[in-house]
Coordinates of C-alpha atoms in Angstrom, one line a residue:
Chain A
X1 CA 64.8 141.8 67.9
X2 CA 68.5 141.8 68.2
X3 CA 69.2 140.1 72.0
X4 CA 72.2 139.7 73.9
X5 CA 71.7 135.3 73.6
X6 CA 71.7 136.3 70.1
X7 CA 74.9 138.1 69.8
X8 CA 76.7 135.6 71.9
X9 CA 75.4 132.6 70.0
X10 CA 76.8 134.2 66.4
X11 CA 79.6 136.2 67.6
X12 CA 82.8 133.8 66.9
X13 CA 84.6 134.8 69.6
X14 CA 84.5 138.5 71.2
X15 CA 84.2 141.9 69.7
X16 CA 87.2 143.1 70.2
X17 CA 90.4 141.6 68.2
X18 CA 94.0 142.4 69.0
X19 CA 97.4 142.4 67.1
X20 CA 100.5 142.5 67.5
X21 CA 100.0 141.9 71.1
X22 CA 103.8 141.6 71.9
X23 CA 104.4 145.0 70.1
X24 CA 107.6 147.2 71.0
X25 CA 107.0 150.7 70.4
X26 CA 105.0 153.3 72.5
X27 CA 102.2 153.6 70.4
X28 CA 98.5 151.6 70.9
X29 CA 96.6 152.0 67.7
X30 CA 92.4 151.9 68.2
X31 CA 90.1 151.5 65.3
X32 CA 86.4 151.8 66.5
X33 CA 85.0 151.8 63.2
X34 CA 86.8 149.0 61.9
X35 CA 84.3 146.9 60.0
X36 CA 81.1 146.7 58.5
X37 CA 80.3 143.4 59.6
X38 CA 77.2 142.5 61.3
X39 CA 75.6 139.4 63.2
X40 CA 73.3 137.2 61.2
X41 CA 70.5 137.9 63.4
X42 CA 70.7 141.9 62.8
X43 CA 69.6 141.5 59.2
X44 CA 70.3 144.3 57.4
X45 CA 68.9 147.1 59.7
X46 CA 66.2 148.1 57.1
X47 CA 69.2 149.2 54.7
X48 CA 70.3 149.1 51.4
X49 CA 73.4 147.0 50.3
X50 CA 74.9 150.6 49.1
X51 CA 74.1 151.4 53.1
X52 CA 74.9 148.9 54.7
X53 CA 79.1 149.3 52.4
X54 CA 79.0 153.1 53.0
X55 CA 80.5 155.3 55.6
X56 CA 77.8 154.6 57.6
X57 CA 78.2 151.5 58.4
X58 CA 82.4 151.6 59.0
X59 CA 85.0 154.0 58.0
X60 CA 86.5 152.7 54.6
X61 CA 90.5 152.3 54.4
X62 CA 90.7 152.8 58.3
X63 CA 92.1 149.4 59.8
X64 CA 94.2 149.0 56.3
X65 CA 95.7 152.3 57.3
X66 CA 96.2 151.2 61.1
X67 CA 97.6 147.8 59.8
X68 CA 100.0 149.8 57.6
X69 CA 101.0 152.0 60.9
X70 CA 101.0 148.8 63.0
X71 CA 103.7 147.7 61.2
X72 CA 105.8 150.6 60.6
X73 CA 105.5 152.0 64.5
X74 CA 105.6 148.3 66.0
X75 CA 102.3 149.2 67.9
X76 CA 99.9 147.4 69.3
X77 CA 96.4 147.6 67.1
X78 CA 92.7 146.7 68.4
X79 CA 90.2 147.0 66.8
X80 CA 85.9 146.4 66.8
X81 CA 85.2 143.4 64.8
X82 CA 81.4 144.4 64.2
X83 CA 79.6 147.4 62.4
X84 CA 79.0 150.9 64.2
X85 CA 75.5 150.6 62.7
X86 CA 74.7 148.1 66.0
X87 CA 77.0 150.1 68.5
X88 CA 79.5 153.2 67.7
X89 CA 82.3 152.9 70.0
X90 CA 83.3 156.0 69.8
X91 CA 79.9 156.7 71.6
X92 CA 78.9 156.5 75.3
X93 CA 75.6 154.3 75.8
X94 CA 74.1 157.6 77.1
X95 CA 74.7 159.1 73.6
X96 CA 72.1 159.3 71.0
X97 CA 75.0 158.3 68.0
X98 CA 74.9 155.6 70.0
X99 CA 72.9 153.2 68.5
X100 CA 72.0 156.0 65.8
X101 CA 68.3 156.2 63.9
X102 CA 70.2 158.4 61.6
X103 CA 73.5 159.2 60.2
X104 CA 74.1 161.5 57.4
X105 CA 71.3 161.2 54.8
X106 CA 70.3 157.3 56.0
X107 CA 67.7 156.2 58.2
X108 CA 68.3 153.1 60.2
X109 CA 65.1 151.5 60.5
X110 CA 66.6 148.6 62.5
X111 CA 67.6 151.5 64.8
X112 CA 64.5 153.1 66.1
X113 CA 62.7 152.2 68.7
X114 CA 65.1 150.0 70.7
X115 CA 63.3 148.4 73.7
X116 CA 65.8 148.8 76.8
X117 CA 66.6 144.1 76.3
X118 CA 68.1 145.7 72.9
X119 CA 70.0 148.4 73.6
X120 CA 71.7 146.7 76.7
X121 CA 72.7 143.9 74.5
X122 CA 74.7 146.1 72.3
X123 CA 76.3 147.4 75.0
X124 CA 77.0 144.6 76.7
X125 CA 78.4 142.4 73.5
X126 CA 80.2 145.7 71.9
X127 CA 81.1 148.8 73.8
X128 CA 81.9 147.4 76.8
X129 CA 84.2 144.2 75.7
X130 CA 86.0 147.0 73.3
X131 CA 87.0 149.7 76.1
X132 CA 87.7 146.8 78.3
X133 CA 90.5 145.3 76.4
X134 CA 91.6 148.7 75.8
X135 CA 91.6 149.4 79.4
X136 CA 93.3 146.3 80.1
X137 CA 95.9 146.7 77.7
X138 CA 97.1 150.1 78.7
X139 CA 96.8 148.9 82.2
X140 CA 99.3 146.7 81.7
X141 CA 101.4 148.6 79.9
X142 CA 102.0 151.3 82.7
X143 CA 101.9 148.4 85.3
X144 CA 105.4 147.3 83.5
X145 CA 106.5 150.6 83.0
X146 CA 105.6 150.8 79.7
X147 CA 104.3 154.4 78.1
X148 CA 101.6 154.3 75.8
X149 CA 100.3 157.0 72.6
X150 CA 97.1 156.1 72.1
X151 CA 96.4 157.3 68.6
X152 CA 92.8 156.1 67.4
X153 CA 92.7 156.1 63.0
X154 CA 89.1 157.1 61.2
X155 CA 88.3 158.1 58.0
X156 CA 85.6 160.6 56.8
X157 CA 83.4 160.8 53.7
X158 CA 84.5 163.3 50.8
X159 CA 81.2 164.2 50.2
X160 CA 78.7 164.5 53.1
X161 CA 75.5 166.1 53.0
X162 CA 75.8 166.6 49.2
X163 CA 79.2 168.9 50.2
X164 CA 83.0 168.2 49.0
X165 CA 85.3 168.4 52.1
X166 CA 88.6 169.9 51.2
X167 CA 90.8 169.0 54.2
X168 CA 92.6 165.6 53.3
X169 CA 93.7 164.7 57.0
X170 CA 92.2 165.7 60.1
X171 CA 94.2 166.0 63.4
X172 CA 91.8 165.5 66.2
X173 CA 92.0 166.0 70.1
X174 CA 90.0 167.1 72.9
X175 CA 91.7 168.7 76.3
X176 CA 94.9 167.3 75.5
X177 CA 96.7 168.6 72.3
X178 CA 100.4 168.3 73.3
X179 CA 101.1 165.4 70.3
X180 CA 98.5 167.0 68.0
X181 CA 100.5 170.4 68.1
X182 CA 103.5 168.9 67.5
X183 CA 101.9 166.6 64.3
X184 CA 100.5 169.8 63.1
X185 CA 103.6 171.8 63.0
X186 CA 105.2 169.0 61.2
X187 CA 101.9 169.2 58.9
X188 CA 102.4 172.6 57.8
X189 CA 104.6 172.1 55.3
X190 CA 103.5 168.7 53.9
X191 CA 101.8 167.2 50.9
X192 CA 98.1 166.6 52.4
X193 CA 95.6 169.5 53.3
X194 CA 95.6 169.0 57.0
X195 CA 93.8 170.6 59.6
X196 CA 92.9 170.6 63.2
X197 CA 89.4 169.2 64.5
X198 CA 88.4 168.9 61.3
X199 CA 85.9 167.4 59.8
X200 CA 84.7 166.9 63.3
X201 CA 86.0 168.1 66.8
X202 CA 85.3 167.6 70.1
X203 CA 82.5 169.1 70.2
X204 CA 80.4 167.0 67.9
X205 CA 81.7 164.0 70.6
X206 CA 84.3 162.4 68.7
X207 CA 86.8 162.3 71.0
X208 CA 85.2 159.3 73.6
X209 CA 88.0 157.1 73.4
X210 CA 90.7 159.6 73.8
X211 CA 88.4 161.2 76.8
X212 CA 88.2 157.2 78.2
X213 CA 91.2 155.6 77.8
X214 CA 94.0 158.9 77.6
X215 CA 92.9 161.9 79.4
X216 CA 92.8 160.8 82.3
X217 CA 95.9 158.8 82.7
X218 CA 97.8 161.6 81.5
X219 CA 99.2 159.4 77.6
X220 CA 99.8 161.4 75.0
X221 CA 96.8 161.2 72.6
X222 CA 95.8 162.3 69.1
X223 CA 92.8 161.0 67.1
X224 CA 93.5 160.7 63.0
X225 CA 90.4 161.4 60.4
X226 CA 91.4 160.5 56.8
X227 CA 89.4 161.6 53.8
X228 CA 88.5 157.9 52.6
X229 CA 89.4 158.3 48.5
X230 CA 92.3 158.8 49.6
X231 CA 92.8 155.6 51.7
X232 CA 90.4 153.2 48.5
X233 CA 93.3 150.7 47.4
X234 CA 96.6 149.5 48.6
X235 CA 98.7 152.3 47.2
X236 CA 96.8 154.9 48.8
X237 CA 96.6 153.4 51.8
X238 CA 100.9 153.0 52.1
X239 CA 101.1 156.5 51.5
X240 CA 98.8 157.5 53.8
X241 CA 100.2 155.6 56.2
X242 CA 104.2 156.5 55.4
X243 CA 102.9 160.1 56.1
X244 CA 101.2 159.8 58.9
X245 CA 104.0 157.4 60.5
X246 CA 106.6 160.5 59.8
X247 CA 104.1 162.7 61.7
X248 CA 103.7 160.2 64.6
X249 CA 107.8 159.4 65.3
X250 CA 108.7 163.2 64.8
X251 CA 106.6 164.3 66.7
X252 CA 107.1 161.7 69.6
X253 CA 111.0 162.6 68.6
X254 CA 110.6 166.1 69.1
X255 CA 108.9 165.7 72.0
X256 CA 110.9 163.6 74.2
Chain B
X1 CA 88.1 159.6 90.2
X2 CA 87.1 156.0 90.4
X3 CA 88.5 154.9 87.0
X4 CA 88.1 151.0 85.8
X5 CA 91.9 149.9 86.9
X6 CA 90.5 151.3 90.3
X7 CA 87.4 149.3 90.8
X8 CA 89.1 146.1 89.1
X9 CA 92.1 146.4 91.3
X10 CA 90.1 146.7 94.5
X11 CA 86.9 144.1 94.0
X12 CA 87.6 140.6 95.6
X13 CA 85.8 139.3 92.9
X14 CA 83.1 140.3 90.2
X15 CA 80.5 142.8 91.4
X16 CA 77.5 139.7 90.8
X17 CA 77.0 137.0 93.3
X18 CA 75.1 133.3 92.6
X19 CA 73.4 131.7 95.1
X20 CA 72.2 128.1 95.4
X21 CA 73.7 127.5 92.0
X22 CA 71.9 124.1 91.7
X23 CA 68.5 125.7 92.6
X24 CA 65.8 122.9 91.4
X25 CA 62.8 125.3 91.6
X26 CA 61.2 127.9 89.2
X27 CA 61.8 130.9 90.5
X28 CA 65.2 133.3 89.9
X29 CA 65.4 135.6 92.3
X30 CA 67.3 139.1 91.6
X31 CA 68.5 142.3 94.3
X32 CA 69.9 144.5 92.3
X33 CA 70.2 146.6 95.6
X34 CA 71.1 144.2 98.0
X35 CA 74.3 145.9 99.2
X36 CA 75.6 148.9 100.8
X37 CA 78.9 148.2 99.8
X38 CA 81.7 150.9 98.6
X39 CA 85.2 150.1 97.1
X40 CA 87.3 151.9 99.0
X41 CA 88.9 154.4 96.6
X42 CA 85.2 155.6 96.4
X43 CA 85.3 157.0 99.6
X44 CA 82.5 158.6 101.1
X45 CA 80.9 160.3 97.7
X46 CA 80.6 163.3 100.2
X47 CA 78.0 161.4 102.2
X48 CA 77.2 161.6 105.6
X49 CA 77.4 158.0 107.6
X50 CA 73.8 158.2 108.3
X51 CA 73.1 158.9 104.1
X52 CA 75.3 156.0 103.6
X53 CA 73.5 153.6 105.6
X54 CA 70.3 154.9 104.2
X55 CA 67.8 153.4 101.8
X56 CA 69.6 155.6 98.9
X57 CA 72.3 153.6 99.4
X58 CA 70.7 150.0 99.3
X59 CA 66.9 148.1 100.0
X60 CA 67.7 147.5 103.7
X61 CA 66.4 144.4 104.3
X62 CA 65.7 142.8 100.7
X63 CA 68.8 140.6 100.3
X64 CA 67.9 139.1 103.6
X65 CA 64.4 138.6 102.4
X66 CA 65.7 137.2 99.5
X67 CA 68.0 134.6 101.0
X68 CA 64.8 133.2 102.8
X69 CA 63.0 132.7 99.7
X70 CA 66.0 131.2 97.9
X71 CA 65.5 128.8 100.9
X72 CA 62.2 128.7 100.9
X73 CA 61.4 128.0 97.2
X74 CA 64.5 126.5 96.3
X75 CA 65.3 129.3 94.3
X76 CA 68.3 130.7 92.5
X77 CA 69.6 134.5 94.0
X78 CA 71.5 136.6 91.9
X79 CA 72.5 139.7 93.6
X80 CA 75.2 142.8 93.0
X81 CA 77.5 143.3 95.5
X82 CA 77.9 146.8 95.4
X83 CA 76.0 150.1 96.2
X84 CA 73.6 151.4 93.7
X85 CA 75.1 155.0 95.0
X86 CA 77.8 154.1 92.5
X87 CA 75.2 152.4 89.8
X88 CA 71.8 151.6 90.3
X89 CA 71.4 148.2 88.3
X90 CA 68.0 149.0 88.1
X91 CA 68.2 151.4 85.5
X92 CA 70.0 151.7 81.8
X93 CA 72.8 153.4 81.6
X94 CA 70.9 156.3 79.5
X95 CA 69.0 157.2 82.7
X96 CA 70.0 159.7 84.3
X97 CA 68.9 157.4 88.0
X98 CA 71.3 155.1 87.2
X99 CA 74.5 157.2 88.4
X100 CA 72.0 159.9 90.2
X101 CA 73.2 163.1 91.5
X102 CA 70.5 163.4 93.8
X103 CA 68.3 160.8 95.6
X104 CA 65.5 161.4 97.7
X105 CA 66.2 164.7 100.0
X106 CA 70.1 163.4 99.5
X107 CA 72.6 165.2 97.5
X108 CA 75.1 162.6 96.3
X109 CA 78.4 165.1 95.8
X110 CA 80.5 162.1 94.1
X111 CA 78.1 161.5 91.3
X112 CA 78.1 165.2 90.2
X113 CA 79.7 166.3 87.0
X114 CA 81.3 162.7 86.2
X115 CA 83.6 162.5 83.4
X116 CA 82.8 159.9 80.7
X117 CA 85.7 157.3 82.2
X118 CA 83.9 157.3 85.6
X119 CA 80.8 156.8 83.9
X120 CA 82.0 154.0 81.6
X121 CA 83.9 152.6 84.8
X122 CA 81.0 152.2 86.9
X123 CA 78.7 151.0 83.7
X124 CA 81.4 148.3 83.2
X125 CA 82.2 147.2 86.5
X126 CA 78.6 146.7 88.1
X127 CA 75.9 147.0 85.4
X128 CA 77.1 144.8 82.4
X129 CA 78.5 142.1 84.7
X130 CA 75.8 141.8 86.6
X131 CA 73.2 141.5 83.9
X132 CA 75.3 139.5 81.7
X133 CA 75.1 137.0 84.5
X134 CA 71.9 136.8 84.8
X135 CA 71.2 136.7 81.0
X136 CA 73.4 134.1 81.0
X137 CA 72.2 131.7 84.1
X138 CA 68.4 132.1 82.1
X139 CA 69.8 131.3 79.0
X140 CA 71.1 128.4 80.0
X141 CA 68.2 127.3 81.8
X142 CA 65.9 127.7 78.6
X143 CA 68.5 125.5 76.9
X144 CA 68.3 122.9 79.4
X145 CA 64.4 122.8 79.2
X146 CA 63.7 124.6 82.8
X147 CA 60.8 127.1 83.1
X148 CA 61.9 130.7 84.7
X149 CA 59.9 133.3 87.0
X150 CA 61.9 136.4 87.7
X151 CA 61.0 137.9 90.3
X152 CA 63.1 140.6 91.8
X153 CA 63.4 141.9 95.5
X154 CA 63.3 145.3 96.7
X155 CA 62.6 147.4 99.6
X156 CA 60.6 151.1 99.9
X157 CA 61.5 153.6 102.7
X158 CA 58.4 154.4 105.0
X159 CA 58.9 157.9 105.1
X160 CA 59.3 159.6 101.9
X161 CA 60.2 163.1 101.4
X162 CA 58.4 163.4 104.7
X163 CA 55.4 161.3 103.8
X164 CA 54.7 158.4 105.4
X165 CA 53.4 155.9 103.4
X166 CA 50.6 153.5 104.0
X167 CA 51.2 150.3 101.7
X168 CA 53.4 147.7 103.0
X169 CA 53.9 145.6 99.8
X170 CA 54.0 146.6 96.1
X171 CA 53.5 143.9 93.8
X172 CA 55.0 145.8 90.2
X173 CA 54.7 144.6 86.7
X174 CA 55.6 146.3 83.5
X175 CA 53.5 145.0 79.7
X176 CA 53.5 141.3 81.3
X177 CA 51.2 141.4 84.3
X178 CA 50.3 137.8 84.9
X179 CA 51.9 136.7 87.7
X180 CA 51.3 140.3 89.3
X181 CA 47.8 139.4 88.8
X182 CA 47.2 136.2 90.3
X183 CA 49.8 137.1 92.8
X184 CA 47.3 140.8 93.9
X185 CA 44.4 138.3 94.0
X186 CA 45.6 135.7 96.4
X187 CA 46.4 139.1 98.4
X188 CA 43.3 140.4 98.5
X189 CA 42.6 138.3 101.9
X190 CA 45.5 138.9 103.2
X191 CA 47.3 140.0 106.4
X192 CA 49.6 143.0 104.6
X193 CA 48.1 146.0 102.7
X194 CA 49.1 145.3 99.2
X195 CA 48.9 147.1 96.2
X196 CA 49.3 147.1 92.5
X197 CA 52.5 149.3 91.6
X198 CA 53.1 151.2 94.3
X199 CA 54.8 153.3 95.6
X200 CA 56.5 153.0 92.3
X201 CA 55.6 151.5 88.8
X202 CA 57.0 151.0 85.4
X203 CA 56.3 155.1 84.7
X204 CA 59.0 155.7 87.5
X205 CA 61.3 153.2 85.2
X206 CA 61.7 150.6 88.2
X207 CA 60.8 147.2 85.7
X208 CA 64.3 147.7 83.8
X209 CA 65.4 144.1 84.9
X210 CA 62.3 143.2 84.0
X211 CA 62.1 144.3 81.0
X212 CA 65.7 143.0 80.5
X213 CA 65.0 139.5 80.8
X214 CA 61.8 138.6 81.1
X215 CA 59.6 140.5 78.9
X216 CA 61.3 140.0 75.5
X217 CA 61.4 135.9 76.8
X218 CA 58.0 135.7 77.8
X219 CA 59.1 134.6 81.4
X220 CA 56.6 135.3 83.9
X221 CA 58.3 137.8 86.4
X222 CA 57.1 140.2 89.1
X223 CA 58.7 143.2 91.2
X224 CA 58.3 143.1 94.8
X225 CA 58.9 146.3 97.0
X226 CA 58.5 145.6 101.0
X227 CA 58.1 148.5 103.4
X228 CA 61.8 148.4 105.0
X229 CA 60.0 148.8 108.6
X230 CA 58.5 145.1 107.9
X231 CA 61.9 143.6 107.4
X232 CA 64.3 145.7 109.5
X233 CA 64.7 142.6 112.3
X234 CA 65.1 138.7 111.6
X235 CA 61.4 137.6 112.6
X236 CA 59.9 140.4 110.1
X237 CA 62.0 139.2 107.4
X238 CA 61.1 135.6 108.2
X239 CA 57.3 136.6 108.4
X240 CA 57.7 138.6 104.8
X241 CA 59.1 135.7 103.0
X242 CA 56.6 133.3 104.4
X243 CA 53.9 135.4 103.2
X244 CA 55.7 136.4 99.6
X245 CA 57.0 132.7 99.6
X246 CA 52.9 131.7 100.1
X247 CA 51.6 134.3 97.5
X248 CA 54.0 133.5 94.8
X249 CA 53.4 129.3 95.3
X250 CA 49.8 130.0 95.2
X251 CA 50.2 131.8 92.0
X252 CA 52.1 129.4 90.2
X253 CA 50.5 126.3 91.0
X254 CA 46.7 128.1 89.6
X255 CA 48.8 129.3 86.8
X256 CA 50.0 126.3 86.1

């Protein structure tokens, strides 16, 4: 059992971690799924090292790929320090993904049956710390007159459910699609398969943090999916991110 | 919309209080309802001023029945400061009671249809705080060698969906019914009608605190629900906590 003086006694300092905190440019980079990593106390869930490395567990390539945009945009990055196996931040408590007893073809054994002690723990030592700092940060932001892109950087399996994906880059958003228009116009006539709301979309409740933190403040939002062989080493990664910086900054260009 | 910059920009302070911080005695007492209490960009939720004063916004008469038993058995209090119109720390945020669209015969206007930033607001500002603080004032007890008993304070409207109702204490327990035991014994031969979880029990998903922090610790821990009519005046508040403050001492000292 996985309890909250448990999380605070291993966690070396809080969930969330921050950088380039004195960052220039308009954009605030959010990686939910950041890292596999997981508290000594959690064990291994039940799962298999291959698990407990796999899409599951984090999204592969997706904080190199924000640290590569971080740098190129001068945006501010944070990003979950633990596993989406214990908590998905991209999920409200209220959400079954939550704390998930299943994702894809995995069952998460340390997942089911969570008494009520365990599942507010998570909450308390992951989700809520995460969309705080967030919160905080954005806050700021506008209170010094700041604007703010929140752009919030996945990346998605190749083959899921025993199926090859073909799209390459997903442009995600919910209510709001003024910046992912624009990105997709400038998409069209690019070098990576991209598509809107795909592999997921709004509907399959992927868009929390834009729906928390964007929506309803009224910043310009988009949420990035990248197919993750294309983001497995250093080289990959740059390119990705090059790409995806030209999408961002024309678009922002185009639209101010 | 309450949003989170809203609520943090108008509480004088978190949404927990501590009481008798350097409490030498057993018992922790929690009122997770103690308070009517609205920030003021909440407004009204639609409510009449007679809903608002009602028992669906608060326990009337539990903090103050609290307060004498912190006094009483030199006990810690730990209370939330706000309504549980806007979250009922009595319940996860998963339930659906814990940001309820309708309590009692009462519509509740402002907790219908609630985007997921108002729900992640409220969860942040009033539910993790406050049982993050008491996680953490137990925690630290345990460290320092002290025993616990939780035992958390509540009041029960006499007149429920037009029913009046005849008990005038509920002693509840969820798994762990120890103290609950001895406690209902000692009552037998007493001067209130007592019963065993009622009007509510752990079915109705009233031993969440409970089950937050005792249960999992093996603390002993009770849930008491007085009939507000008992405790609407000073001298029926004093006469309650004598009585609890007698039934709980007995307890302890045969469980001892």
């Amino acid at each position: 059992m996985l309890l909250r003086a448990d999380i605070l006694a291993e966690m070396d300092g809080p969930a969330v971690a921050v950088e380039n905190a004195t960052a220039a440019g308009p954009v605030v980079l959010v990686c939910e799924h950041a890292s596999r990593d997981l508290p000594a106390s959690a064990g291994d869930l039940g799962l298999s090292p291959e698990a407990l490395a796999s899409h599951i567990a984090w999204d592969p390539g997706a904080l190199a790929v924000a640290r590569q945009l971080r740098d190129r945009l001068d945006a501010l990055l944070i990003f979950q320090r633990f596993s989406r196996l214990l908590y998905d931040c991209n999920r409200p408590p209220e959400s079954p993904a939550a704390m998930p007893v299943k994702s894809e073809v995995y069952q998460i054994p340390g997942n089911v049956d969570l008494t009520v002690a365990e599942r507010y723990a998570r909450t308390a030592a992951f989700y809520v710390p995460f969309h705080d700092r967030i919160s905080t940060e954005l806050q700021l932001r506008t209170a010094s007159g700041r604007p703010s892109v929140l752009v919030t950087v996945h990346s998605f399996t190749p083959v899921y459910f025993g199926e090859r994906r073909a799209v390459e880059i997903g442009i995600l958003h919910d209510d709001d699609s003024r910046l992912a228009d624009m990105m997709l116009t400038e998409a069209a006539s690019g070098p990576y398969r991209v598509a809107r709301n795909e592999p997921y979309g709004p509907v399959d409740g992927v868009t929390h943090s834009l729906r928390l933190h964007a929506l309803p403040y009224g910043h310009l939002n988009v949420m990035i999916e990248v197919r993750n062989d294309l983001i497995d080493n250093d080289q990959g990664q740059r390119e990705v991110a090059d790409y995806l910086a030209h999408l961002i900054t024309h678009a922002l260009e185009r639209m101010a």
